[in-house]
CSV table of C-alpha atoms and ligand atoms in Angstrom, one decimal:
chain,number,residue,atom,x,y,z
A,1,UNK,CA,10.1,15.4,-11.4
A,2,UNK,CA,7.5,14.1,-8.9
A,3,UNK,CA,5.6,16.1,-6.8
A,4,UNK,CA,4.9,15.4,-3.1
A,5,UNK,CA,2.2,17.1,-0.7
A,6,UNK,CA,4.0,16.3,2.9
A,7,UNK,CA,0.8,17.0,5.7
A,8,UNK,CA,2.7,17.3,9.1
A,9,UNK,CA,1.8,20.6,11.9
A,10,UNK,CA,5.4,19.8,13.5
A,11,UNK,CA,7.8,22.4,11.8
A,12,UNK,CA,10.7,20.4,12.6
A,13,UNK,CA,9.5,17.0,11.3
A,14,UNK,CA,7.8,18.4,8.1
A,15,UNK,CA,11.0,20.6,6.6
A,16,UNK,CA,13.3,17.6,7.4
A,17,UNK,CA,11.0,15.8,4.9
A,18,UNK,CA,11.1,18.0,2.6
A,19,UNK,CA,14.2,18.4,2.6
A,20,UNK,CA,15.0,14.9,3.0
A,21,UNK,CA,13.0,14.2,-0.3
A,22,UNK,CA,14.5,17.4,-2.0
A,23,UNK,CA,17.6,15.9,-1.5
A,24,UNK,CA,16.1,12.2,-3.7
A,25,UNK,CA,15.5,14.3,-6.6
A,26,UNK,CA,11.5,15.0,-5.3
A,27,UNK,CA,9.7,18.5,-5.4
A,28,UNK,CA,7.8,19.0,-2.2
A,29,UNK,CA,4.9,21.4,-0.9
A,30,UNK,CA,3.7,21.4,2.1
A,31,UNK,CA,0.2,21.9,4.2
A,32,UNK,CA,0.5,22.3,8.6
A,33,UNK,CA,-3.2,21.4,8.8
A,34,UNK,CA,-5.5,19.6,7.3
A,35,UNK,CA,-7.5,22.4,5.4
A,36,UNK,CA,-4.7,23.2,3.9
A,37,UNK,CA,-3.9,20.0,2.9
A,38,UNK,CA,-7.2,19.6,1.0
A,39,UNK,CA,-6.2,23.1,-0.3
A,40,UNK,CA,-2.7,22.4,-2.0
A,41,UNK,CA,-4.3,18.6,-3.0
A,42,UNK,CA,-6.0,20.3,-5.9
A,43,UNK,CA,-2.6,21.3,-7.8
A,44,UNK,CA,-2.3,17.2,-8.1
A,45,UNK,CA,0.9,16.2,-6.4
A,46,UNK,CA,1.5,12.6,-7.4
A,47,UNK,CA,1.8,11.5,-3.8
A,48,UNK,CA,0.6,12.6,-0.5
A,49,UNK,CA,2.1,11.8,3.1
A,50,UNK,CA,-0.4,12.7,5.5
A,51,UNK,CA,0.3,12.7,9.2
A,52,UNK,CA,-2.4,11.3,11.3
A,53,UNK,CA,-2.2,13.9,14.5
A,54,UNK,CA,-3.2,17.1,12.9
A,55,UNK,CA,-5.0,20.3,14.8
A,56,UNK,CA,-8.8,20.0,13.2
A,57,UNK,CA,-8.9,18.1,10.7
A,58,UNK,CA,-7.2,15.1,11.6
A,59,UNK,CA,-5.5,12.8,9.4
A,60,UNK,CA,-8.6,10.3,8.6
A,61,UNK,CA,-10.7,13.1,8.0
A,62,UNK,CA,-8.7,14.8,5.4
A,63,UNK,CA,-8.1,11.2,3.9
A,64,UNK,CA,-12.0,10.4,3.7
A,65,UNK,CA,-12.0,14.2,1.9
A,66,UNK,CA,-9.4,13.4,-0.8
A,67,UNK,CA,-11.4,9.8,-1.5
A,68,UNK,CA,-14.5,11.1,-1.7
A,69,UNK,CA,-13.6,14.4,-4.2
A,70,UNK,CA,-12.7,12.7,-7.8
A,71,UNK,CA,-10.4,15.4,-8.7
A,72,UNK,CA,-7.9,13.7,-5.9
A,73,UNK,CA,-9.4,10.2,-5.1
A,74,UNK,CA,-6.8,9.2,-7.6
A,75,UNK,CA,-3.7,10.3,-5.6
A,76,UNK,CA,-1.7,8.1,-3.7
A,77,UNK,CA,-1.4,8.8,0.1
A,78,UNK,CA,0.9,7.3,2.6
A,79,UNK,CA,0.1,7.7,6.3
A,80,UNK,CA,2.3,8.5,9.0
A,81,UNK,CA,1.2,7.4,12.6
A,82,UNK,CA,2.4,6.9,15.8
A,83,UNK,CA,3.8,3.2,16.9
A,84,UNK,CA,1.2,1.3,17.9
A,85,UNK,CA,-1.7,2.9,16.7
A,86,UNK,CA,-3.6,-0.3,14.8
A,87,UNK,CA,-6.6,0.7,14.6
A,88,UNK,CA,-6.1,4.0,12.6
A,89,UNK,CA,-3.9,1.5,10.3
A,90,UNK,CA,-6.6,-1.1,9.3
A,91,UNK,CA,-8.7,2.3,9.1
A,92,UNK,CA,-6.9,4.1,7.0
A,93,UNK,CA,-6.4,1.3,4.7
A,94,UNK,CA,-9.6,0.5,4.2
A,95,UNK,CA,-10.7,3.9,3.7
A,96,UNK,CA,-8.5,3.5,0.3
A,97,UNK,CA,-4.5,5.2,2.2
A,98,UNK,CA,-1.9,3.0,-0.3
A,99,UNK,CA,0.8,2.6,2.5
A,100,UNK,CA,1.7,3.5,6.2
A,101,UNK,CA,4.8,4.6,7.8
A,102,UNK,CA,5.2,4.2,11.5
A,103,UNK,CA,7.4,7.2,13.0
A,104,UNK,CA,9.7,7.1,14.2
A,105,UNK,CA,10.9,6.2,10.7
A,106,UNK,CA,14.3,6.6,8.6
A,107,UNK,CA,14.7,8.6,5.9
A,108,UNK,CA,15.6,5.6,4.4
A,109,UNK,CA,12.7,4.0,4.1
A,110,UNK,CA,10.6,7.2,3.8
A,111,UNK,CA,12.4,7.3,0.2
A,112,UNK,CA,11.9,3.6,-0.1
A,113,UNK,CA,8.1,3.7,0.2
A,114,UNK,CA,7.5,6.8,-1.7
A,115,UNK,CA,9.6,5.6,-4.4
A,116,UNK,CA,7.7,1.9,-4.6
A,117,UNK,CA,4.0,3.9,-4.5
A,118,UNK,CA,5.0,6.2,-7.6
A,119,UNK,CA,6.3,3.1,-9.4
A,120,UNK,CA,2.9,1.3,-8.5
A,121,UNK,CA,1.2,4.2,-9.7
A,122,UNK,CA,2.9,4.7,-13.4
A,123,UNK,CA,2.2,1.4,-14.2
A,124,UNK,CA,-1.0,0.6,-15.8
A,125,UNK,CA,-3.3,-2.0,-15.2
A,126,UNK,CA,-3.5,-3.5,-19.0
A,127,UNK,CA,-1.1,-5.9,-18.3
A,128,UNK,CA,-2.3,-8.8,-18.5
A,129,UNK,CA,1.2,-10.5,-16.9
A,130,UNK,CA,1.9,-10.5,-13.9
A,131,UNK,CA,4.9,-10.8,-12.5
A,132,UNK,CA,7.6,-10.6,-9.1
A,133,UNK,CA,10.4,-11.6,-9.2
A,134,UNK,CA,10.5,-15.7,-9.7
A,135,UNK,CA,7.1,-15.6,-9.7
A,136,UNK,CA,4.7,-15.1,-13.1
A,137,UNK,CA,0.6,-14.9,-12.9
A,138,UNK,CA,-1.2,-15.0,-16.1
A,139,UNK,CA,-4.6,-14.0,-14.9
A,140,UNK,CA,-6.9,-15.1,-17.9
A,141,UNK,CA,-4.8,-18.3,-18.1
A,142,UNK,CA,-5.2,-18.4,-14.8
A,143,UNK,CA,-2.1,-20.0,-14.7
A,144,UNK,CA,1.2,-19.6,-12.1
A,145,UNK,CA,4.4,-20.2,-12.5
A,146,UNK,CA,7.4,-20.1,-9.9
A,147,UNK,CA,10.6,-19.8,-12.2
A,148,UNK,CA,9.9,-22.7,-14.6
A,149,UNK,CA,7.2,-25.2,-12.0
A,150,UNK,CA,4.3,-24.3,-12.2
A,151,UNK,CA,2.1,-23.9,-9.2
A,152,UNK,CA,-0.9,-26.0,-8.7
A,153,UNK,CA,-3.2,-23.3,-6.8
A,154,UNK,CA,-7.5,-22.9,-6.2
A,155,UNK,CA,-9.0,-20.5,-7.8
A,156,UNK,CA,-9.6,-18.4,-4.4
A,157,UNK,CA,-5.4,-19.0,-3.9
A,158,UNK,CA,-4.8,-17.4,-7.2
A,159,UNK,CA,-7.0,-14.3,-6.9
A,160,UNK,CA,-5.3,-13.5,-3.6
A,161,UNK,CA,-1.9,-14.6,-5.0
A,162,UNK,CA,-2.7,-12.1,-8.0
A,163,UNK,CA,-4.0,-9.5,-5.5
A,164,UNK,CA,-0.4,-9.0,-3.5
A,165,UNK,CA,1.8,-9.5,-6.4
A,166,UNK,CA,0.2,-7.0,-8.5
A,167,UNK,CA,0.8,-4.6,-6.2
A,168,UNK,CA,4.1,-5.6,-4.4
A,169,UNK,CA,4.3,-2.7,-1.5
A,170,UNK,CA,1.2,-2.4,-1.0
A,171,UNK,CA,-0.4,-3.6,2.1
A,172,UNK,CA,-4.0,-5.4,2.0
A,173,UNK,CA,-6.1,-5.6,5.4
A,174,UNK,CA,-7.8,-9.2,5.9
A,175,UNK,CA,-11.0,-7.5,5.2
A,176,UNK,CA,-9.8,-5.8,1.4
A,177,UNK,CA,-8.7,-9.4,0.8
A,178,UNK,CA,-11.9,-10.8,1.6
A,179,UNK,CA,-13.2,-8.3,-0.5
A,180,UNK,CA,-11.4,-8.6,-3.7
A,181,UNK,CA,-10.5,-11.9,-4.0
A,182,UNK,CA,-14.0,-13.8,-5.1
A,183,UNK,CA,-12.9,-16.9,-6.4
A,184,UNK,CA,-15.2,-20.7,-5.9
A,185,UNK,CA,-13.9,-20.9,-2.9
A,186,UNK,CA,-13.0,-16.9,-1.9
A,187,UNK,CA,-12.4,-16.8,1.9
A,188,UNK,CA,-15.3,-15.4,4.2
A,189,UNK,CA,-13.5,-14.4,7.1
A,190,UNK,CA,-10.2,-12.8,8.6
A,191,UNK,CA,-9.4,-16.6,9.6
A,192,UNK,CA,-10.0,-17.9,6.5
A,193,UNK,CA,-7.5,-15.8,4.5
A,194,UNK,CA,-5.5,-16.7,7.5
A,195,UNK,CA,-5.4,-20.3,6.8
A,196,UNK,CA,-5.0,-19.7,2.8
A,197,UNK,CA,-2.7,-17.8,3.0
A,198,UNK,CA,-0.5,-20.6,5.0
A,199,UNK,CA,-1.4,-22.8,2.0
A,200,UNK,CA,-0.2,-20.4,-0.5
A,201,UNK,CA,2.6,-20.2,1.4
A,202,UNK,CA,3.9,-23.7,1.7
A,203,UNK,CA,2.8,-24.2,-2.1
A,204,UNK,CA,5.6,-21.2,-2.9
A,205,UNK,CA,8.1,-22.9,-0.9
A,206,UNK,CA,11.1,-20.9,0.0
A,207,UNK,CA,9.8,-17.9,-2.3
A,208,UNK,CA,6.6,-17.7,-0.1
A,209,UNK,CA,8.9,-15.3,2.7
A,210,UNK,CA,8.3,-13.3,0.1
A,211,UNK,CA,4.6,-12.2,1.6
A,212,UNK,CA,5.0,-10.1,4.5
A,213,UNK,CA,2.3,-10.7,7.4
A,214,UNK,CA,2.4,-6.8,8.4
A,215,UNK,CA,1.5,-7.5,12.7
A,216,UNK,CA,-2.0,-6.6,13.2
A,217,UNK,CA,-2.9,-4.8,10.0
A,218,UNK,CA,-2.7,-7.6,7.0
A,219,UNK,CA,-0.4,-9.1,4.3
A,220,UNK,CA,2.1,-7.7,1.5
A,221,UNK,CA,4.2,-8.4,-0.9
A,222,UNK,CA,7.7,-7.6,-0.1
A,223,UNK,CA,8.8,-4.7,-3.3
C,301,CA,CA1,1.6,15.5,13.6
């Protein structure tokens, strides 16, 4: 059974999230502030739901401390943010948060996002074939197929698509994409990422809809 550490200072919301997770087969642990969160993170929960607005240490402080410690750096963190806090979201993702959920959120969305991250964590990186729906990528041969059709991709396009396809549901900011894709024609600016994405989507045809633009943040492959 996976254990989720829920970090939220508002009792009612925290209890509701815990109850909902438990009803869906998860074990929960709870912390009402950042200090308590850092102590309980050392019990190695499988995932941490981290509210951004906390008294004392805020969500960003907690995230920074979690990622700075080898003991807790590998635990996926989903941020809970208020609507419209795009700067926080981008900052959080660049600091290593796995995903974010905007409040108010439905229980179903919360559980789905948690499951996606746990599935990701369970996958090993050893796979040399990336499959995502009809899309198959062979990084060693740098070949891409959509169904039975071979796709003609540049190096940069391949890397970008592979990054998204290997981690469905994970939102990448443009900054992260620039940092992680290093083909010959690798994008050097945020704008170049957008341009490359247009080309990739065109090459994917209707299937290109699986790549979602997350407004003000970046891109993700639909799980
Ligand atoms: Ca709060």
